[in-house]
Amino acid sequence: MSITWRVPLLMLAGIIPIVLRPAGSTAAVWALLVIVLVVVDVFLAPKPASLEIQRTPLGGLRLGEATTSELLVRSPARPVRALVRDSWQPTAGAGSIASGSASATGNRHRIRLGRGDSTRLRTPLRPRRRGDLRALGVTVRAYGPLGLGARQRTLRVDGAVRVLPAFESRKHLPSRLQRLRELDGRAAVRVRGQGTEFDSLREYVRGDDVRSIDWRTTARSRTVVVRTWQPERDRRVVLVLDTSRTSAARVEGAGGGVPRLDSAMDAGLLIAAVASRAGDRIDFIAGDRRVRSRLRLAGQRDVTQRLQETMADLEPVIAEADWSNLAGAVAGLGRHRALVILLTPLDPHAIEESLLPVLPVLTQHHRVVLASVRDPELEATAASRDTLDDVYAAAAAEQTLRRREHTAAMLRTLGVDIVDADAESLPPALADHYLHLKATGQL
């Protein structure tokens, strides 16, 4: 049970009879009267369990978007005046709304229902993290007829919302698809070499490469015929997402500090969207000391949606990455040549200790690209020398930058392409590198 603000006011009103009859018994009688009224009011209050509460199922949404949790509340037996609280995990971000006959502040709704009446209560949600966020229950505080006391109970009304990665880089998708169409069109007609395949025959026009003339077909027709070529399709692109301790660090991004893991996911989603439109097959592996997720997306239509569903539950693990295990998972996908994109920070210690020993195995069979999220704060610290403390911090930052450059140089000698950019620039930079490899036939 609970009491309302009316009870202290009623106790305070006892000053009047005490002034009229100043005696200890007067105060005792008044207090006893208030207690009796509260008990009777609570006894007459409706039971919270008598309410019928249903929750409308929620679909998935991207991180940063808003949705609404909707409850249908019905009182089949008697009139009800109550306060209803729709409880969610704190990271679900319950907001405020006003709707219909119910007024709400945050996720608390005041309702007044007659017998057999019903109402819909809407609580806006703006999740602050990825994954499955669940409702904790619906707390109902039903007031008595005098408004002095109330019955309170938390009812279990299951509900969940699945929050997918934000995919902020989808704004770059139209421009990259336009470049892909240009690659399949103008450039593909005139380029012949490794990484291209026969497309069709057409009549010769001025400016065509004479080496593309099909002499056999020309001999059987009255016009000169040339062959056209297009970039090879059905290539394999393997995304390897590092979920080890290095991915837990936060870097400066467009919306403030963002985890390296989320930035790497954003880049992976953009490259998957572009590669699937280019006709290539996408495979996905995520892990640290063990493989956390494995997904084959060959022949599927909505690649980014499936990839977002898989990424939603991934979180950084405070452990070192076991790259020999992850390389084995890549080998398990097949021995055919593929573009292997390692979404991992360019951390000198982690790479030199774990990744370098297994790189020769990967580069022997595949084209390897390492995509790293760079922290712009490191360069800003290295450039700041205003005070003595800044000088020491700049020296440490310079040392870290030099080690990163040395590690990147070692990786390039092993045949690994490096794409190192800040959180906002990495997705388009990685997509541009993929399109370059596609255009030059290096996949």
Short mmCIF file of C-alpha atoms in Angstrom, two decimals:
data_model
loop_
_atom_site.label_atom_id
_atom_site.label_comp_id
_atom_site.label_asym_id
_atom_site.label_seq_id
_atom_site.Cartn_x
_atom_site.Cartn_y
_atom_site.Cartn_z
CA MET A 1 0.00 0.00 0.00
CA SER A 2 0.96 3.65 -0.21
CA ILE A 3 -0.41 6.98 1.00
CA THR A 4 -0.91 10.23 -0.87
CA TRP A 5 -0.10 13.88 -0.10
CA ARG A 6 -3.61 14.24 1.33
CA VAL A 7 -2.72 12.27 4.47
CA PRO A 8 -0.14 14.81 5.83
CA LEU A 9 -2.59 17.62 5.08
CA LEU A 10 -5.34 15.76 6.94
CA MET A 11 -3.01 15.25 9.91
CA LEU A 12 -2.13 18.95 9.80
CA ALA A 13 -5.85 19.80 9.86
CA GLY A 14 -5.95 18.19 13.32
CA ILE A 15 -4.59 21.47 14.72
CA ILE A 16 -8.13 22.87 14.61
CA PRO A 17 -9.73 20.36 17.05
CA ILE A 18 -6.63 20.52 19.25
CA VAL A 19 -7.00 24.31 19.51
CA LEU A 20 -10.70 23.94 20.33
CA ARG A 21 -10.03 21.22 22.91
CA PRO A 22 -6.37 21.26 23.97
CA ALA A 23 -5.82 17.77 25.29
CA GLY A 24 -3.60 14.79 24.48
CA SER A 25 -6.62 12.61 23.87
CA THR A 26 -7.79 14.96 21.11
CA ALA A 27 -4.56 14.45 19.13
CA ALA A 28 -4.72 10.69 19.67
CA VAL A 29 -8.32 10.45 18.54
CA TRP A 30 -7.59 12.57 15.45
CA ALA A 31 -4.56 10.44 14.50
CA LEU A 32 -6.59 7.26 15.00
CA LEU A 33 -9.35 8.67 12.81
CA VAL A 34 -6.89 9.46 10.01
CA ILE A 35 -5.40 5.97 10.22
CA VAL A 36 -8.84 4.37 10.04
CA LEU A 37 -9.76 6.48 7.02
CA VAL A 38 -6.53 5.51 5.25
CA VAL A 39 -7.04 1.78 5.97
CA VAL A 40 -10.66 1.91 4.77
CA ASP A 41 -9.63 3.83 1.64
CA VAL A 42 -6.93 1.27 0.83
CA PHE A 43 -9.41 -1.57 1.44
CA LEU A 44 -11.90 0.01 -0.99
CA ALA A 45 -9.24 0.69 -3.65
CA PRO A 46 -9.36 -1.56 -6.75
CA LYS A 47 -6.85 -4.37 -6.95
CA PRO A 48 -4.09 -3.65 -9.56
CA ALA A 49 -4.32 -7.24 -10.76
CA SER A 50 -7.93 -6.63 -11.82
CA LEU A 51 -6.69 -4.46 -14.71
CA GLU A 52 -6.15 -6.10 -18.07
CA ILE A 53 -2.88 -4.82 -19.57
CA GLN A 54 -1.54 -5.75 -22.99
CA ARG A 55 1.59 -4.47 -24.72
CA THR A 56 1.80 -3.87 -28.46
CA PRO A 57 4.87 -5.69 -29.90
CA LEU A 58 7.74 -3.43 -30.92
CA GLY A 59 9.86 -3.86 -34.03
CA GLY A 60 13.56 -3.15 -34.41
CA LEU A 61 15.09 0.28 -34.79
CA ARG A 62 18.52 1.79 -35.27
CA LEU A 63 20.50 3.29 -32.41
CA GLY A 64 19.63 6.98 -32.11
CA GLU A 65 16.10 6.58 -33.45
CA ALA A 66 12.96 6.83 -31.30
CA THR A 67 10.01 4.50 -30.93
CA THR A 68 6.93 4.25 -28.69
CA SER A 69 5.93 1.59 -26.19
CA GLU A 70 2.13 1.24 -26.18
CA LEU A 71 0.04 -0.32 -23.41
CA LEU A 72 -3.66 -1.12 -23.70
CA VAL A 73 -5.21 -0.86 -20.21
CA ARG A 74 -8.78 -2.00 -19.55
CA SER A 75 -10.84 -2.09 -16.36
CA PRO A 76 -13.50 -4.79 -16.79
CA ALA A 77 -15.00 -4.84 -13.27
CA ARG A 78 -15.15 -1.36 -11.68
CA PRO A 79 -14.05 2.28 -12.08
CA VAL A 80 -10.35 2.86 -11.53
CA ARG A 81 -8.23 5.90 -10.78
CA ALA A 82 -4.57 4.98 -10.90
CA LEU A 83 -0.99 5.90 -11.69
CA VAL A 84 0.65 3.50 -14.17
CA ARG A 85 4.42 3.32 -14.60
CA ASP A 86 5.83 1.56 -17.67
CA SER A 87 9.26 0.40 -16.48
CA TRP A 88 12.13 -0.27 -18.92
CA GLN A 89 15.86 -0.72 -18.63
CA PRO A 90 17.57 2.65 -18.00
CA THR A 91 19.34 2.51 -21.39
CA ALA A 92 15.95 2.28 -23.15
CA GLY A 93 15.59 6.02 -22.56
CA ALA A 94 11.92 6.37 -21.60
CA GLY A 95 10.71 9.92 -22.39
CA SER A 96 7.49 11.91 -21.89
CA ILE A 97 4.23 12.11 -23.80
CA ALA A 98 0.61 13.22 -23.39
CA SER A 99 -2.13 11.22 -25.00
CA GLY A 100 -5.94 10.98 -24.91
CA SER A 101 -7.47 10.65 -21.47
CA ALA A 102 -4.11 9.90 -19.89
CA SER A 103 -1.53 12.44 -18.90
CA ALA A 104 2.07 11.33 -18.65
CA THR A 105 5.34 12.58 -17.26
CA GLY A 106 8.25 10.40 -18.29
CA ASN A 107 6.94 6.87 -18.20
CA ARG A 108 4.24 7.58 -15.57
CA HIS A 109 0.62 7.85 -16.71
CA ARG A 110 -2.40 9.00 -14.66
CA ILE A 111 -5.59 7.26 -15.78
CA ARG A 112 -9.24 7.43 -14.84
CA LEU A 113 -11.39 4.61 -16.25
CA GLY A 114 -15.03 3.74 -15.86
CA ARG A 115 -16.28 0.19 -15.71
CA GLY A 116 -15.43 -1.58 -18.97
CA ASP A 117 -13.46 1.41 -20.30
CA SER A 118 -10.00 1.15 -21.80
CA THR A 119 -7.19 3.53 -22.78
CA ARG A 120 -3.87 3.41 -24.58
CA LEU A 121 -0.75 4.61 -22.80
CA ARG A 122 2.22 5.58 -24.96
CA THR A 123 5.74 5.91 -23.61
CA PRO A 124 8.41 7.16 -26.06
CA LEU A 125 11.72 5.32 -26.02
CA ARG A 126 15.08 6.53 -27.29
CA PRO A 127 17.60 3.72 -26.69
CA ARG A 128 21.18 4.61 -25.79
CA ARG A 129 22.82 1.28 -26.60
CA ARG A 130 22.56 -1.63 -29.01
CA GLY A 131 21.02 -5.02 -28.31
CA ASP A 132 17.77 -6.31 -26.87
CA LEU A 133 16.29 -3.93 -24.28
CA ARG A 134 13.50 -5.39 -22.17
CA ALA A 135 10.58 -4.04 -20.17
CA LEU A 136 10.94 -4.56 -16.41
CA GLY A 137 7.21 -4.55 -15.66
CA VAL A 138 4.19 -2.28 -15.26
CA THR A 139 3.66 -0.80 -11.80
CA VAL A 140 0.03 0.11 -10.99
CA ARG A 141 -0.93 2.30 -8.04
CA ALA A 142 -4.75 2.20 -7.73
CA TYR A 143 -6.25 4.88 -5.45
CA GLY A 144 -9.20 4.53 -3.11
CA PRO A 145 -12.36 6.67 -3.35
CA LEU A 146 -11.06 9.20 -0.78
CA GLY A 147 -7.66 9.54 -2.45
CA LEU A 148 -5.84 8.92 0.84
CA GLY A 149 -4.32 5.51 0.18
CA ALA A 150 -3.64 3.18 -2.72
CA ARG A 151 -2.87 -0.41 -3.52
CA GLN A 152 0.36 -0.88 -5.48
CA ARG A 153 1.69 -3.84 -7.40
CA THR A 154 4.14 -4.47 -10.23
CA LEU A 155 2.64 -6.64 -12.96
CA ARG A 156 4.70 -8.60 -15.45
CA VAL A 157 3.92 -7.43 -18.99
CA ASP A 158 6.64 -8.75 -21.30
CA GLY A 159 8.10 -6.47 -23.92
CA ALA A 160 11.38 -5.89 -25.74
CA VAL A 161 12.86 -3.70 -28.42
CA ARG A 162 15.82 -4.72 -30.58
CA VAL A 163 18.25 -1.88 -31.20
CA LEU A 164 20.46 -2.22 -34.29
CA PRO A 165 23.71 -0.37 -35.07
CA ALA A 166 23.12 3.21 -36.14
CA PHE A 167 24.57 2.90 -39.70
CA GLU A 168 25.31 6.62 -39.87
CA SER A 169 27.43 6.09 -42.98
CA ARG A 170 24.39 5.19 -45.11
CA LYS A 171 24.42 8.87 -46.18
CA HIS A 172 27.51 7.98 -48.25
CA LEU A 173 25.81 5.05 -49.98
CA PRO A 174 24.15 6.92 -52.92
CA SER A 175 27.44 8.55 -54.04
CA ARG A 176 29.32 5.23 -53.84
CA LEU A 177 26.59 3.41 -55.77
CA GLN A 178 26.79 6.12 -58.43
CA ARG A 179 30.52 5.49 -58.73
CA LEU A 180 29.80 1.78 -58.94
CA ARG A 181 27.36 2.36 -61.81
CA GLU A 182 30.00 4.44 -63.57
CA LEU A 183 32.47 1.62 -63.04
CA ASP A 184 30.05 -0.91 -64.51
CA GLY A 185 29.26 1.42 -67.42
CA ARG A 186 31.77 3.83 -68.93
CA ALA A 187 34.94 2.40 -67.40
CA ALA A 188 34.00 -1.22 -67.93
CA VAL A 189 33.49 -0.78 -71.66
CA ARG A 190 37.01 0.43 -72.26
CA VAL A 191 39.05 -1.40 -69.65
CA ARG A 192 40.41 -4.83 -70.39
CA GLY A 193 42.68 -6.72 -68.04
CA GLN A 194 42.85 -8.77 -64.89
CA GLY A 195 39.63 -8.54 -62.92
CA THR A 196 37.35 -8.04 -65.92
CA GLU A 197 35.15 -10.48 -67.79
CA PHE A 198 33.40 -10.53 -71.16
CA ASP A 199 30.10 -8.66 -71.23
CA SER A 200 28.70 -8.25 -74.75
CA LEU A 201 29.38 -7.27 -78.38
CA ARG A 202 28.58 -3.95 -80.04
CA GLU A 203 29.52 -1.90 -83.06
CA TYR A 204 32.82 -0.06 -83.10
CA VAL A 205 32.72 3.70 -82.39
CA ARG A 206 35.53 6.20 -82.64
CA GLY A 207 37.64 6.14 -79.51
CA ASP A 208 37.31 2.41 -78.77
CA ASP A 209 40.46 0.45 -78.11
CA VAL A 210 41.34 -1.45 -81.31
CA ARG A 211 42.58 -4.33 -79.17
CA SER A 212 38.94 -4.98 -78.20
CA ILE A 213 37.89 -5.70 -81.82
CA ASP A 214 36.42 -9.17 -82.24
CA TRP A 215 37.84 -10.10 -85.64
CA ARG A 216 35.88 -13.32 -86.05
CA THR A 217 32.56 -11.60 -85.51
CA THR A 218 33.68 -8.67 -87.68
CA ALA A 219 34.50 -11.06 -90.52
CA ARG A 220 30.95 -12.44 -90.45
CA SER A 221 29.26 -9.02 -90.37
CA ARG A 222 29.37 -5.84 -92.41
CA THR A 223 30.56 -3.66 -89.51
CA VAL A 224 33.46 -3.68 -87.11
CA VAL A 225 32.44 -5.32 -83.81
CA VAL A 226 34.16 -4.84 -80.48
CA ARG A 227 33.92 -6.75 -77.22
CA THR A 228 32.87 -4.98 -74.03
CA TRP A 229 34.08 -5.95 -70.61
CA GLN A 230 32.82 -5.48 -67.10
CA PRO A 231 34.41 -5.89 -63.69
CA GLU A 232 34.21 -9.44 -62.43
CA ARG A 233 31.27 -10.19 -60.17
CA ASP A 234 30.67 -12.90 -57.61
CA ARG A 235 33.90 -12.08 -55.77
CA ARG A 236 34.15 -12.89 -52.05
CA VAL A 237 34.40 -10.17 -49.40
CA VAL A 238 35.08 -11.37 -45.84
CA LEU A 239 34.54 -8.88 -43.01
CA VAL A 240 36.43 -9.72 -39.81
CA LEU A 241 35.33 -7.59 -36.84
CA ASP A 242 37.63 -7.40 -33.83
CA THR A 243 35.64 -7.36 -30.55
CA SER A 244 38.64 -7.55 -28.22
CA ARG A 245 39.66 -5.00 -25.57
CA THR A 246 41.11 -2.56 -28.12
CA SER A 247 37.64 -2.10 -29.64
CA ALA A 248 36.22 -0.83 -26.33
CA ALA A 249 38.11 2.48 -26.42
CA ARG A 250 36.11 5.58 -27.29
CA VAL A 251 37.24 8.00 -29.99
CA GLU A 252 35.99 11.40 -31.07
CA GLY A 253 33.27 11.23 -33.73
CA ALA A 254 30.57 13.35 -35.31
CA GLY A 255 28.24 12.83 -32.35
CA GLY A 256 30.88 13.02 -29.63
CA GLY A 257 32.69 10.04 -28.16
CA VAL A 258 31.85 6.73 -29.86
CA PRO A 259 33.27 3.24 -29.21
CA ARG A 260 35.77 1.99 -31.77
CA LEU A 261 33.62 -1.11 -32.17
CA ASP A 262 30.58 0.90 -33.27
CA SER A 263 32.68 2.88 -35.75
CA ALA A 264 34.08 -0.33 -37.21
CA MET A 265 30.53 -1.71 -37.51
CA ASP A 266 29.50 1.41 -39.40
CA ALA A 267 32.34 0.93 -41.88
CA GLY A 268 31.50 -2.76 -42.27
CA LEU A 269 27.85 -2.01 -43.00
CA LEU A 270 28.73 0.50 -45.74
CA ILE A 271 31.22 -1.79 -47.45
CA ALA A 272 28.73 -4.68 -47.25
CA ALA A 273 26.01 -2.54 -48.85
CA VAL A 274 28.30 -1.44 -51.70
CA ALA A 275 29.78 -4.91 -52.29
CA SER A 276 26.38 -6.60 -52.36
CA ARG A 277 25.18 -4.10 -54.98
CA ALA A 278 28.33 -4.87 -56.96
CA GLY A 279 27.33 -8.54 -57.11
CA ASP A 280 29.93 -9.82 -54.65
CA ARG A 281 29.33 -12.33 -51.86
CA ILE A 282 29.64 -11.18 -48.25
CA ASP A 283 30.85 -13.26 -45.30
CA PHE A 284 31.09 -11.93 -41.75
CA ILE A 285 33.14 -13.08 -38.75
CA ALA A 286 33.33 -11.37 -35.35
CA GLY A 287 35.43 -12.46 -32.43
CA ASP A 288 38.22 -11.89 -29.96
CA ARG A 289 39.76 -14.87 -28.17
CA ARG A 290 37.00 -16.95 -29.76
CA VAL A 291 34.60 -16.50 -32.64
CA ARG A 292 31.48 -14.69 -31.40
CA SER A 293 29.51 -14.61 -34.63
CA ARG A 294 29.73 -16.12 -38.10
CA LEU A 295 27.41 -15.24 -40.98
CA ARG A 296 27.33 -16.19 -44.66
CA LEU A 297 25.30 -13.79 -46.79
CA ALA A 298 25.82 -15.20 -50.28
CA GLY A 299 22.69 -14.87 -52.41
CA GLN A 300 20.69 -12.95 -49.79
CA ARG A 301 18.86 -9.78 -50.74
CA ASP A 302 18.85 -7.54 -47.68
CA VAL A 303 22.48 -7.95 -46.65
CA THR A 304 22.73 -4.87 -44.43
CA GLN A 305 19.59 -5.80 -42.46
CA ARG A 306 20.92 -9.30 -41.71
CA LEU A 307 24.31 -7.86 -40.82
CA GLN A 308 22.76 -5.30 -38.46
CA GLU A 309 20.75 -8.04 -36.74
CA THR A 310 23.95 -10.02 -36.19
CA MET A 311 25.96 -7.02 -34.97
CA ALA A 312 23.29 -5.84 -32.51
CA ASP A 313 24.35 -8.20 -29.70
CA LEU A 314 28.12 -7.80 -30.10
CA GLU A 315 29.96 -6.05 -27.27
CA PRO A 316 33.68 -5.52 -26.56
CA VAL A 317 35.32 -8.25 -24.51
CA ILE A 318 38.14 -7.34 -22.13
CA ALA A 319 40.53 -9.89 -23.60
CA GLU A 320 43.23 -10.04 -26.26
CA ALA A 321 42.26 -11.04 -29.79
CA ASP A 322 43.35 -14.53 -30.86
CA TRP A 323 44.08 -13.87 -34.53
CA SER A 324 45.16 -17.45 -35.17
CA ASN A 325 41.63 -18.52 -34.23
CA LEU A 326 40.06 -15.80 -36.39
CA ALA A 327 42.33 -16.64 -39.32
CA GLY A 328 41.24 -20.26 -38.97
CA ALA A 329 37.62 -19.12 -39.19
CA VAL A 330 38.43 -17.24 -42.42
CA ALA A 331 40.09 -20.37 -43.83
CA GLY A 332 37.01 -22.36 -42.88
CA LEU A 333 34.93 -20.27 -45.27
CA GLY A 334 36.82 -21.68 -48.25
CA ARG A 335 40.18 -21.54 -49.98
CA HIS A 336 39.03 -19.37 -52.89
CA ARG A 337 40.67 -15.97 -53.13
CA ALA A 338 38.79 -13.25 -51.26
CA LEU A 339 39.08 -9.67 -50.12
CA VAL A 340 39.57 -9.99 -46.35
CA ILE A 341 38.85 -6.74 -44.49
CA LEU A 342 40.15 -6.71 -40.91
CA LEU A 343 38.13 -4.17 -38.88
CA THR A 344 40.59 -3.74 -36.02
CA PRO A 345 42.46 -0.82 -34.41
CA LEU A 346 46.02 -0.19 -35.54
CA ASP A 347 47.32 -0.91 -32.06
CA PRO A 348 51.06 -1.69 -32.30
CA HIS A 349 51.23 -4.03 -29.30
CA ALA A 350 48.14 -6.08 -30.21
CA ILE A 351 49.12 -6.36 -33.89
CA GLU A 352 52.76 -7.25 -33.33
CA GLU A 353 51.95 -9.85 -30.69
CA SER A 354 48.98 -11.61 -32.30
CA LEU A 355 48.23 -10.51 -35.88
CA LEU A 356 51.66 -10.39 -37.52
CA PRO A 357 52.41 -14.13 -37.09
CA VAL A 358 49.26 -15.16 -38.97
CA LEU A 359 49.31 -12.49 -41.69
CA PRO A 360 51.52 -14.46 -44.13
CA VAL A 361 48.91 -17.24 -44.18
CA LEU A 362 46.15 -14.76 -45.01
CA THR A 363 48.08 -12.77 -47.62
CA GLN A 364 49.18 -15.96 -49.37
CA HIS A 365 45.59 -16.77 -50.38
CA HIS A 366 43.69 -13.47 -50.06
CA ARG A 367 43.87 -9.74 -50.58
CA VAL A 368 44.00 -8.27 -47.06
CA VAL A 369 42.92 -4.78 -46.00
CA LEU A 370 43.22 -3.48 -42.44
CA ALA A 371 40.66 -0.78 -41.59
CA SER A 372 41.46 1.11 -38.40
CA VAL A 373 39.63 3.87 -36.53
CA ARG A 374 42.10 6.64 -35.72
CA ASP A 375 41.62 8.86 -32.68
CA PRO A 376 42.01 12.53 -33.75
CA GLU A 377 42.59 13.44 -30.11
CA LEU A 378 46.01 11.77 -30.35
CA GLU A 379 47.15 14.13 -33.10
CA ALA A 380 45.68 17.13 -31.28
CA THR A 381 47.64 16.18 -28.14
CA ALA A 382 50.84 15.82 -30.16
CA ALA A 383 50.39 19.33 -31.58
CA SER A 384 49.70 21.05 -28.22
CA ARG A 385 52.80 22.42 -26.42
CA ASP A 386 51.48 25.38 -24.41
CA THR A 387 52.49 24.22 -20.93
CA LEU A 388 55.05 21.85 -19.47
CA ASP A 389 52.38 19.17 -18.95
CA ASP A 390 51.33 19.61 -22.57
CA VAL A 391 54.92 19.06 -23.72
CA TYR A 392 55.17 15.75 -21.85
CA ALA A 393 51.77 14.66 -23.18
CA ALA A 394 52.81 15.68 -26.72
CA ALA A 395 55.99 13.61 -26.44
CA ALA A 396 54.00 10.53 -25.43
CA ALA A 397 51.51 11.11 -28.24
CA GLU A 398 54.34 11.52 -30.78
CA GLN A 399 55.86 8.25 -29.62
CA THR A 400 52.52 6.48 -30.05
CA LEU A 401 52.08 7.95 -33.53
CA ARG A 402 55.57 6.85 -34.56
CA ARG A 403 54.88 3.31 -33.37
CA ARG A 404 51.64 3.28 -35.35
CA GLU A 405 53.47 4.41 -38.48
CA HIS A 406 56.15 1.76 -37.97
CA THR A 407 53.51 -0.95 -37.53
CA ALA A 408 51.66 0.24 -40.64
CA ALA A 409 54.91 0.10 -42.64
CA MET A 410 55.53 -3.50 -41.51
CA LEU A 411 52.00 -4.47 -42.56
CA ARG A 412 52.46 -2.91 -46.00
CA THR A 413 55.66 -4.91 -46.55
CA LEU A 414 53.57 -8.04 -45.98
CA GLY A 415 51.12 -6.96 -48.70
CA VAL A 416 48.41 -5.54 -46.42
CA ASP A 417 46.53 -2.40 -47.48
CA ILE A 418 46.01 0.11 -44.64
CA VAL A 419 42.95 2.35 -44.37
CA ASP A 420 43.44 4.48 -41.27
CA ALA A 421 40.93 7.30 -40.71
CA ASP A 422 38.82 8.88 -37.99
CA ALA A 423 35.40 7.51 -37.07
CA GLU A 424 33.48 9.70 -39.52
CA SER A 425 35.88 9.31 -42.47
CA LEU A 426 36.64 5.59 -42.21
CA PRO A 427 33.45 4.21 -43.84
CA PRO A 428 33.67 6.29 -47.05
CA ALA A 429 37.46 5.82 -47.21
CA LEU A 430 37.08 2.04 -46.98
CA ALA A 431 34.33 2.05 -49.62
CA ASP A 432 36.53 4.14 -51.94
CA HIS A 433 39.40 1.69 -51.48
CA TYR A 434 37.10 -1.22 -52.36
CA LEU A 435 35.91 0.56 -55.50
CA HIS A 436 39.52 1.26 -56.46
CA LEU A 437 40.40 -2.42 -56.12
CA LYS A 438 37.29 -3.27 -58.11
CA ALA A 439 38.15 -0.84 -60.90
CA THR A 440 41.75 -2.03 -61.19
CA GLY A 441 40.85 -5.73 -61.06
CA GLN A 442 42.75 -6.52 -57.87
CA LEU A 443 40.04 -8.48 -56.04
#
